[in-house]
PDB file of C-alpha atoms in Angstrom:
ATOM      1  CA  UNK H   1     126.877 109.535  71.258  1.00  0.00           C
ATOM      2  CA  UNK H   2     123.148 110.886  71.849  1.00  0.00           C
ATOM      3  CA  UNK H   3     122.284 111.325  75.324  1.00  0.00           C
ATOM      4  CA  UNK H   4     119.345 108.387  74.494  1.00  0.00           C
ATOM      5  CA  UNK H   5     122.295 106.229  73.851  1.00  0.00           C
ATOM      6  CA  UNK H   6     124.658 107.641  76.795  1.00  0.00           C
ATOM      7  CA  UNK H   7     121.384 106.302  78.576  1.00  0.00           C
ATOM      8  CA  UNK H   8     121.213 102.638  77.093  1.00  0.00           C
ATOM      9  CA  UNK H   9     124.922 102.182  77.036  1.00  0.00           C
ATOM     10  CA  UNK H  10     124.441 102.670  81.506  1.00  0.00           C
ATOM     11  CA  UNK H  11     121.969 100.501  81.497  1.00  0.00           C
ATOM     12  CA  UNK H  12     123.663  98.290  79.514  1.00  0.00           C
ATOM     13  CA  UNK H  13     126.678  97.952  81.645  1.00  0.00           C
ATOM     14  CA  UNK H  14     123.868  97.943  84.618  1.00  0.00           C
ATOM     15  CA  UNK H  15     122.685  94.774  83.188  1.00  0.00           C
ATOM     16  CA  UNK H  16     125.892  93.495  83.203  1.00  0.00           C
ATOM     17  CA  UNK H  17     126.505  93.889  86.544  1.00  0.00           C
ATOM     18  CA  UNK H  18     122.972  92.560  87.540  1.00  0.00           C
ATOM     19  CA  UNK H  19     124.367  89.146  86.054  1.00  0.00           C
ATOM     20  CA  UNK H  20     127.282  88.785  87.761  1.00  0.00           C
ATOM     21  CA  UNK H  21     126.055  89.750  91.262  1.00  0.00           C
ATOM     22  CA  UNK H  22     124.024  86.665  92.931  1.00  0.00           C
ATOM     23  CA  UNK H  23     122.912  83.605  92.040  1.00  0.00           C
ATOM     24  CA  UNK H  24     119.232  84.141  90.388  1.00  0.00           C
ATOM     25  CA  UNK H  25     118.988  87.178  87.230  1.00  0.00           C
ATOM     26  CA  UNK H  26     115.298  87.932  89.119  1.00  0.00           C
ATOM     27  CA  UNK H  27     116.960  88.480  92.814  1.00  0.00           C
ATOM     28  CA  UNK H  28     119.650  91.121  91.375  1.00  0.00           C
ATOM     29  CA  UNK H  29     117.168  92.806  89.116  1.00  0.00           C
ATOM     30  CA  UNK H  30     114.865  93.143  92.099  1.00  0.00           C
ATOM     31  CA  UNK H  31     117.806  94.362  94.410  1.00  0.00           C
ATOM     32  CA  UNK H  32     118.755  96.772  91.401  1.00  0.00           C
ATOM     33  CA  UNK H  33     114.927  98.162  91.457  1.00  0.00           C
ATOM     34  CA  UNK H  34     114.735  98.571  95.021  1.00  0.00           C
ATOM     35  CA  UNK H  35     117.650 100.753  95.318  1.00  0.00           C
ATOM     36  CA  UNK H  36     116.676 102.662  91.850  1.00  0.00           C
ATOM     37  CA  UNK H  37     114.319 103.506  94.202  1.00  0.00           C
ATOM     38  CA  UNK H  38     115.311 104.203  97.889  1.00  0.00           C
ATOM     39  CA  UNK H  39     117.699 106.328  96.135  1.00  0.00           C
ATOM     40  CA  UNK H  40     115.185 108.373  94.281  1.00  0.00           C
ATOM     41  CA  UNK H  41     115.912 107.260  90.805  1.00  0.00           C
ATOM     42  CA  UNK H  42     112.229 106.352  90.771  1.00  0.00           C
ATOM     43  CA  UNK H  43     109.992 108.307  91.962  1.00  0.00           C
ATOM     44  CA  UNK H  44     106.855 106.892  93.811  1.00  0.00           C
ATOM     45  CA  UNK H  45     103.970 106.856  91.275  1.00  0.00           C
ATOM     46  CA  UNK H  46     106.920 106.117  88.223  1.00  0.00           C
ATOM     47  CA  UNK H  47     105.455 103.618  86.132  1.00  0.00           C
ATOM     48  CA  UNK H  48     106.814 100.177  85.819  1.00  0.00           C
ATOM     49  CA  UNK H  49     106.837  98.142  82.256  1.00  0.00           C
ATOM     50  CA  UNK H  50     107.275  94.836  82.157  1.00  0.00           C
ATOM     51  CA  UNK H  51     108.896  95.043  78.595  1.00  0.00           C
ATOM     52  CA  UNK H  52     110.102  98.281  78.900  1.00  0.00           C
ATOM     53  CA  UNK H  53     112.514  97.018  81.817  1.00  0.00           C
ATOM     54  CA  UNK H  54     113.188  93.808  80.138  1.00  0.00           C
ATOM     55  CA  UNK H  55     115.058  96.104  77.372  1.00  0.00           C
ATOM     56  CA  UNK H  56     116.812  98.443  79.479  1.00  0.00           C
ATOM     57  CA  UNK H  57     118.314  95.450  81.272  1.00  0.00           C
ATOM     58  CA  UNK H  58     118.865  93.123  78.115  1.00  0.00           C
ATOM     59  CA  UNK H  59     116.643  90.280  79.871  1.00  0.00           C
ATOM     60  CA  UNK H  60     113.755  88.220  79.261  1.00  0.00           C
ATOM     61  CA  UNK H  61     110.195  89.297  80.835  1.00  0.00           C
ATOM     62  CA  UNK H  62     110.019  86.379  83.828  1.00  0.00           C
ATOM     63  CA  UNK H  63     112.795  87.795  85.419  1.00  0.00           C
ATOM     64  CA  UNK H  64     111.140  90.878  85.474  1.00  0.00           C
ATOM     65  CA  UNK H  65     107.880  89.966  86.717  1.00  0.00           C
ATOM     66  CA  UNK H  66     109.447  87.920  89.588  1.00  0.00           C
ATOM     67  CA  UNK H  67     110.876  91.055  90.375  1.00  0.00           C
ATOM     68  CA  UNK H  68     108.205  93.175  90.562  1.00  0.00           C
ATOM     69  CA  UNK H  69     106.330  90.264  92.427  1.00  0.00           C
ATOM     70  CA  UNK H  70     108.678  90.461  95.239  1.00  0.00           C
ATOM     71  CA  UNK H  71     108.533  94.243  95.230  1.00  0.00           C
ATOM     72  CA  UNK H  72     105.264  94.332  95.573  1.00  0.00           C
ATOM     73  CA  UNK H  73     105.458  92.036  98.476  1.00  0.00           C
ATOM     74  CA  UNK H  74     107.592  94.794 100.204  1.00  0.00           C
ATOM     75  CA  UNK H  75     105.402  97.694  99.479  1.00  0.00           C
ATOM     76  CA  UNK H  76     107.603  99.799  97.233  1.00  0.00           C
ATOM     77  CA  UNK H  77     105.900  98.658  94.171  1.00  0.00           C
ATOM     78  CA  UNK H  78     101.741  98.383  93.654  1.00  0.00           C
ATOM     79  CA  UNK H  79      98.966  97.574  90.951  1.00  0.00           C
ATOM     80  CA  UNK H  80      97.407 100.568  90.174  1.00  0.00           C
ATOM     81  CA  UNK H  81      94.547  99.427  88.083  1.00  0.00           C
ATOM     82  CA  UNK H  82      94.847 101.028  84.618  1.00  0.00           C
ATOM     83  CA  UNK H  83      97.933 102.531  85.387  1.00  0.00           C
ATOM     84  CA  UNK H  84      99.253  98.952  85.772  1.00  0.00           C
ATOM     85  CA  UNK H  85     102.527  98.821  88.134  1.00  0.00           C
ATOM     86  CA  UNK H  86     103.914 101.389  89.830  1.00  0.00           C
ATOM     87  CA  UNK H  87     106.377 102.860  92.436  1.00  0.00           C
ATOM     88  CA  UNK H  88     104.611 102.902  95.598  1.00  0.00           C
ATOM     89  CA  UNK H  89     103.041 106.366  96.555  1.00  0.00           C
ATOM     90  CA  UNK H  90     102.227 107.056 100.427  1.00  0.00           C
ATOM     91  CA  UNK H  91      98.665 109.174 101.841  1.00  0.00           C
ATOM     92  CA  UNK H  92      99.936 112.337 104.158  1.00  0.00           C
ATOM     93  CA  UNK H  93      98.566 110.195 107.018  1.00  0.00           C
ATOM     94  CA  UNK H  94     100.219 107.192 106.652  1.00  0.00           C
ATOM     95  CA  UNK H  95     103.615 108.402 106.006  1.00  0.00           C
ATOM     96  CA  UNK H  96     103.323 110.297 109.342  1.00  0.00           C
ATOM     97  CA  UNK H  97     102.335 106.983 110.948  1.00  0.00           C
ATOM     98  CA  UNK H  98     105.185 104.989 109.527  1.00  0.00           C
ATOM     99  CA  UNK H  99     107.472 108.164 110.437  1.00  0.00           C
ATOM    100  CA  UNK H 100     106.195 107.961 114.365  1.00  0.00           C
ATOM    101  CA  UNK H 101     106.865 104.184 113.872  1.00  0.00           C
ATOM    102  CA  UNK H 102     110.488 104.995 112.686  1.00  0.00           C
ATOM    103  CA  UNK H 103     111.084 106.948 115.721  1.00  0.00           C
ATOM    104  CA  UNK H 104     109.772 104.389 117.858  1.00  0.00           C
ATOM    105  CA  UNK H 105     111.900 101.970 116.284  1.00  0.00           C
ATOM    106  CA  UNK H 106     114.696 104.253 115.964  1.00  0.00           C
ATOM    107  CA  UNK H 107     114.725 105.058 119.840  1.00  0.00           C
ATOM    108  CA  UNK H 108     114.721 101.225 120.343  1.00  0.00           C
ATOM    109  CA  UNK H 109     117.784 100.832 118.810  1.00  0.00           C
ATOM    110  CA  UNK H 110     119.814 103.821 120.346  1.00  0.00           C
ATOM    111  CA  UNK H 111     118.129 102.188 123.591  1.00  0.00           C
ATOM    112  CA  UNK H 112     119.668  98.606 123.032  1.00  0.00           C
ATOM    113  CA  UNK H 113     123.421 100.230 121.763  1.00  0.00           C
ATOM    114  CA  UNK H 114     123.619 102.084 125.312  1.00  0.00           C
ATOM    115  CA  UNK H 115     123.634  99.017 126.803  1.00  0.00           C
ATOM    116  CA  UNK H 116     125.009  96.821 124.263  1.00  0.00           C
ATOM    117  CA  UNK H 117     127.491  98.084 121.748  1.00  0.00           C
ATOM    118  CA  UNK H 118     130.627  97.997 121.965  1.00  0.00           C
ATOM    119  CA  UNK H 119     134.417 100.199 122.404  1.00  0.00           C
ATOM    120  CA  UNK H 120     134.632  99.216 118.886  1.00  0.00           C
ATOM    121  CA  UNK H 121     131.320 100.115 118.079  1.00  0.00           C
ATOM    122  CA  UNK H 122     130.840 103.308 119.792  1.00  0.00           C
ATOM    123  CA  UNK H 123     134.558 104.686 118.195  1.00  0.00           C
ATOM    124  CA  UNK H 124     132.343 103.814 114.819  1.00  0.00           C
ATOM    125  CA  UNK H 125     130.105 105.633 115.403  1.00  0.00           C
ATOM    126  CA  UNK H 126     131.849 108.519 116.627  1.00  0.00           C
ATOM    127  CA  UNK H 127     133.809 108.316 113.192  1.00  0.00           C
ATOM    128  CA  UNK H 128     130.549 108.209 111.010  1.00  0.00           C
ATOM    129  CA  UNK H 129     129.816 111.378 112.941  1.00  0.00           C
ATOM    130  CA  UNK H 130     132.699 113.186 112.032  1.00  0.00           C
ATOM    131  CA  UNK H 131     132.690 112.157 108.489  1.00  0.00           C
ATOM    132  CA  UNK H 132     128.684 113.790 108.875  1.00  0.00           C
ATOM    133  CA  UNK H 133     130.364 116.867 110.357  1.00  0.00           C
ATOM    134  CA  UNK H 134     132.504 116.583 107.014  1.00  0.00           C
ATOM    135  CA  UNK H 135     129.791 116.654 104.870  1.00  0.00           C
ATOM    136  CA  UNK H 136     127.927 119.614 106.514  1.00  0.00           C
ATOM    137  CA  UNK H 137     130.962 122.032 105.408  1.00  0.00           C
ATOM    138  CA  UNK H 138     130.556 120.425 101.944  1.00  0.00           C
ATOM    139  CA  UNK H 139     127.350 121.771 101.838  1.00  0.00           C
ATOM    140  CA  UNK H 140     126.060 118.995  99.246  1.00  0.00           C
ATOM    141  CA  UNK H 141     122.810 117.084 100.775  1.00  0.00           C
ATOM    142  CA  UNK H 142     122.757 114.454  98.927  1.00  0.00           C
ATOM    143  CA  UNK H 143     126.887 113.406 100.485  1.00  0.00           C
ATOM    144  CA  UNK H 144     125.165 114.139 103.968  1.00  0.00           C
ATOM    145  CA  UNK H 145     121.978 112.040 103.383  1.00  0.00           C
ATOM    146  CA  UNK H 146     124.899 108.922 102.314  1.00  0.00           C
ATOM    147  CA  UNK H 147     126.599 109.568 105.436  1.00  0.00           C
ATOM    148  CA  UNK H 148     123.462 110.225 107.889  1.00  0.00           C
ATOM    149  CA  UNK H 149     122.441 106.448 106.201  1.00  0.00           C
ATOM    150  CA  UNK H 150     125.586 105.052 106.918  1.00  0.00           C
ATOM    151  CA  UNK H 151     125.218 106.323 110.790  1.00  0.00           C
ATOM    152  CA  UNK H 152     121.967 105.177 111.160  1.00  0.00           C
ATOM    153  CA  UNK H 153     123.267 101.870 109.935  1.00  0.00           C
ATOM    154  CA  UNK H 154     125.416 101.136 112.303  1.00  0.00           C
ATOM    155  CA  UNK H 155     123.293 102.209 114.942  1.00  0.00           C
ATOM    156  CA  UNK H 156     121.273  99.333 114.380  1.00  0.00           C
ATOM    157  CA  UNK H 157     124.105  97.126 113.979  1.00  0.00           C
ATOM    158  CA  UNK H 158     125.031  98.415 117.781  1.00  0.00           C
ATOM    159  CA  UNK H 159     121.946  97.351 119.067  1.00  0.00           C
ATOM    160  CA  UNK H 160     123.048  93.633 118.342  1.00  0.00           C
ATOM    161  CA  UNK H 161     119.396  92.502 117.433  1.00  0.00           C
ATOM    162  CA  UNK H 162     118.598  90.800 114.287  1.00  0.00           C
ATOM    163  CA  UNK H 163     114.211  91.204 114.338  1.00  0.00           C
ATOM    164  CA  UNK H 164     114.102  94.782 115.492  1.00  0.00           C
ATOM    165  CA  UNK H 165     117.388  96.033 113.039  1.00  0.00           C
ATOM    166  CA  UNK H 166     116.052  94.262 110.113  1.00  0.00           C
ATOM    167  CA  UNK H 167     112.683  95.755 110.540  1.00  0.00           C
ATOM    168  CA  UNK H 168     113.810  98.873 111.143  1.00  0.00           C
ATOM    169  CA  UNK H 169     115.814  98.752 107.954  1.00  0.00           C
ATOM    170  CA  UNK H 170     112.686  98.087 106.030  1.00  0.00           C
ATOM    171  CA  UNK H 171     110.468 100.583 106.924  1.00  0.00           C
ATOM    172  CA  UNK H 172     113.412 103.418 106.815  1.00  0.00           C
ATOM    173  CA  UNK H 173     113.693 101.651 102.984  1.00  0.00           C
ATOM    174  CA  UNK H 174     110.308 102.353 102.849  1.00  0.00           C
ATOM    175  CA  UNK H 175     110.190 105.564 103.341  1.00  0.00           C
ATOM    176  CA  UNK H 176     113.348 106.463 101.649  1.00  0.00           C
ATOM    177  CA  UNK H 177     112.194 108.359  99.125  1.00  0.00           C
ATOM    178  CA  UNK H 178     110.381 110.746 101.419  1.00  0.00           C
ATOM    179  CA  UNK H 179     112.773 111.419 104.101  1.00  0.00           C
ATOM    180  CA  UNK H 180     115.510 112.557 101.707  1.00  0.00           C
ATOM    181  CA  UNK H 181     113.408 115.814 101.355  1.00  0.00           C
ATOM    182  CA  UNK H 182     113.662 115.929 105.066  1.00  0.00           C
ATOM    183  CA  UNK H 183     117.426 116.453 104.417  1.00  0.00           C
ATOM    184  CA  UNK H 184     116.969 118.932 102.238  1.00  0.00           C
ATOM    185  CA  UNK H 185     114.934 121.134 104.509  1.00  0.00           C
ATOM    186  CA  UNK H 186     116.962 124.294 105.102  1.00  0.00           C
ATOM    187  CA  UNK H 187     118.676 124.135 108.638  1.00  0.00           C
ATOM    188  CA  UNK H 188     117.545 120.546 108.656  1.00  0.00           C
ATOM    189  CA  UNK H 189     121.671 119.064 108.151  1.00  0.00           C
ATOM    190  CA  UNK H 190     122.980 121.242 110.583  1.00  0.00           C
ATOM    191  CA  UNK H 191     120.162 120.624 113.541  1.00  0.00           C
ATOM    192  CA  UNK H 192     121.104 116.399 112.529  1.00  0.00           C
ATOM    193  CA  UNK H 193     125.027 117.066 113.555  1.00  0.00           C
ATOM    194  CA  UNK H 194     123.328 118.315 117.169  1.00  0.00           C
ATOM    195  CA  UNK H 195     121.195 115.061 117.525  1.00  0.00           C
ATOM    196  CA  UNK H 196     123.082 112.705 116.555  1.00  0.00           C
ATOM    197  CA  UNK H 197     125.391 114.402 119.375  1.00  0.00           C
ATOM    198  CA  UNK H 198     122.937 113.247 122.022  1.00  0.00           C
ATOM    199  CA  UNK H 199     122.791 110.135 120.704  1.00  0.00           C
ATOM    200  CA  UNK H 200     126.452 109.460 120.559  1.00  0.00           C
ATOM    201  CA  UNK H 201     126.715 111.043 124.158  1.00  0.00           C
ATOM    202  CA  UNK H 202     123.975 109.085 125.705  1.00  0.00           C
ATOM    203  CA  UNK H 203     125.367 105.723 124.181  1.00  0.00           C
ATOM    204  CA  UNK H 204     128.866 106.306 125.666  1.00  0.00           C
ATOM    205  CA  UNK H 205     127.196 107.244 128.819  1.00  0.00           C
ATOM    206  CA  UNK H 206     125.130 103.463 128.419  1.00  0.00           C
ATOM    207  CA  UNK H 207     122.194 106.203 129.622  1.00  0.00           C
ATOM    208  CA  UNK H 208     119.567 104.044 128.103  1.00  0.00           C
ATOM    209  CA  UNK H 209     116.454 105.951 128.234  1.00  0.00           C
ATOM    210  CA  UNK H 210     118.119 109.501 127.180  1.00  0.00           C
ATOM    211  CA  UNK H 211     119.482 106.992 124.100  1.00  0.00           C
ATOM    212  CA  UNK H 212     116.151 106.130 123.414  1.00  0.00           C
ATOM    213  CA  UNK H 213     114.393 109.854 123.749  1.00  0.00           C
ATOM    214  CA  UNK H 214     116.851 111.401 121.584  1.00  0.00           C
ATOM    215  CA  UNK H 215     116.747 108.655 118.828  1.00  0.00           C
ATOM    216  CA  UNK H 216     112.864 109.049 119.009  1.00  0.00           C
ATOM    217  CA  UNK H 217     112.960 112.667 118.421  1.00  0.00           C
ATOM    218  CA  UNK H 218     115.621 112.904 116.306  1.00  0.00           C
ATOM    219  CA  UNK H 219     113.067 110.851 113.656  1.00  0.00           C
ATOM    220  CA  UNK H 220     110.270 111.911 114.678  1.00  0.00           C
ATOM    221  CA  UNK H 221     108.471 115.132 112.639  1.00  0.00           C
ATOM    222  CA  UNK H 222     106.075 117.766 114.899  1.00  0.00           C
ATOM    223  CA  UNK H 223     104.735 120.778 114.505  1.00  0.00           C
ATOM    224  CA  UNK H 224     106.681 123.346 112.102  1.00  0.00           C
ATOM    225  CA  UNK H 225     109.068 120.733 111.254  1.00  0.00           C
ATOM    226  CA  UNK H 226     105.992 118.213 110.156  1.00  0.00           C
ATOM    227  CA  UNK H 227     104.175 121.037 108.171  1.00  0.00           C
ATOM    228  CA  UNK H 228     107.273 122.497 106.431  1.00  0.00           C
ATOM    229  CA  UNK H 229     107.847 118.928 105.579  1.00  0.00           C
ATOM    230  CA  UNK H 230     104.209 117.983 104.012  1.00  0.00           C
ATOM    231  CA  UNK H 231     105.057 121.583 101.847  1.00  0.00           C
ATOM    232  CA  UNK H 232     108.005 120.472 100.511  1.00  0.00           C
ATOM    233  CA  UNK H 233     106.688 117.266  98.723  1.00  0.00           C
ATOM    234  CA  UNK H 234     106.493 117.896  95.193  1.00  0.00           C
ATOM    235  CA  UNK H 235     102.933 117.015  93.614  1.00  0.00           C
ATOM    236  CA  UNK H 236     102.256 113.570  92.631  1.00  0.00           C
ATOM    237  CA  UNK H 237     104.819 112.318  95.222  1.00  0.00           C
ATOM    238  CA  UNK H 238     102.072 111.514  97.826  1.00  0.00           C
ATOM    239  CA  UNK H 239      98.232 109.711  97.687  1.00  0.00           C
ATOM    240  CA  UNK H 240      94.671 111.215  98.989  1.00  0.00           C
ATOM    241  CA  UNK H 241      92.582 109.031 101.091  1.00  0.00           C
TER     242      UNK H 241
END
């Protein structure tokens, strides 16, 4: 089989599983965008095609433009004028914003799960965090970036708020794509193990406000961190002003 049919034959069995997953074709194929791509698969400034989706996916065009719709409405997908619609590309200055908002938010969280989560919760955690340690040895970024996703998850979950986890969720979705080059930022997995430390430490403790300062900077990107960040970006990945 030709790697063009490899291709269609995945997408095919994709499209199958779109069907079979909720109740509306448009809510799946959205949910099936959106993680194509938090997890990279689509780069921001990747062109979308009405039609061209429709046949990769084996499905009529409304479906398709009711998903883009509600992409767009989440800010991972925009009109581009001639270039029509595309994955959502972020200016320097914003993504630095919505990264001091994620640390913000972040430290919020870890605030909230010192004083809230539970035994149960905190052993969870402390579980994720050796399965992270795990991943270090393995050496393979893209297994540690899963992992460091599922810790952060649960983080919010200890928090036990609905509002501020569900917003936090979004914008870290939002600027998926970007922080997985974070990851791969030499040194970057092993100074995460260290952090997360504090964290975990601070929680069991129920030492809110060291919770929250390490969460915060943990996220947060300054000085040689920031610009080694910025210079890892490859071109086309980010907007100017």
């Amino acid at each position: 089989m030709t790697a063009r049919g490899r291709s269609q034959a995945a997408v095919t069995e994709e499209a199958v599983t779109i069907r079979v997953r909720s109740g509306t074709l448009s809510e799946d194929l959205r949910n099936e965008l959106e993680e194509m791509i938090v997890s990279g698969r689509l780069q921001p400034g990747s062109k979308l095609d009405e039609a061209e989706i429709a046949t990769q996916f084996d499905v009529s065009r409304t479906p398709v433009r009711e998903a883009l719709k509600a992409l767009i409405a989440t800010g991972l997908v925009e009109v581009k004028g001639r270039q029509g619609v595309t994955v959502a590309t972020i200016s320097i200055p914003i993504l630095l914003e919505m990264f001091e908002m994620m640390a913000a938010l972040e430290g919020l969280c870890a605030k909230l799960a010192a004083r809230r989560a539970t035994l149960t919760e905190k052993a969870n955690l402390r579980a994720i965090h050796a399965k992270l340690i795990d991943a270090l040895d393995t050496k393979d970024p893209e297994r540690f970036y899963a992992v460091n996703h599922e810790f952060h998850d649960a983080l919010y979950d200890a928090a036990h708020t609905h509002f501020l986890a569900g917003q936090t969720r979004a914008l870290r979705r939002r600027v998926a794509a970007y922080r997985r080059h974070v990851t791969h930022q030499p040194g970057r997995m092993a100074a995460t193990i260290g952090e997360h430390e504090r964290i975990l430490e601070a929680i069991e403790r129920a030492d809110a406000e060291t919770a929250f300062r390490a969460a915060s900077e943990h996220v947060n990107l300054l000085g040689d961190d920031m610009a080694d960040f910025i210079s890892s970006l490859p071109p086309g990945l980010t907007q100017s002003l």
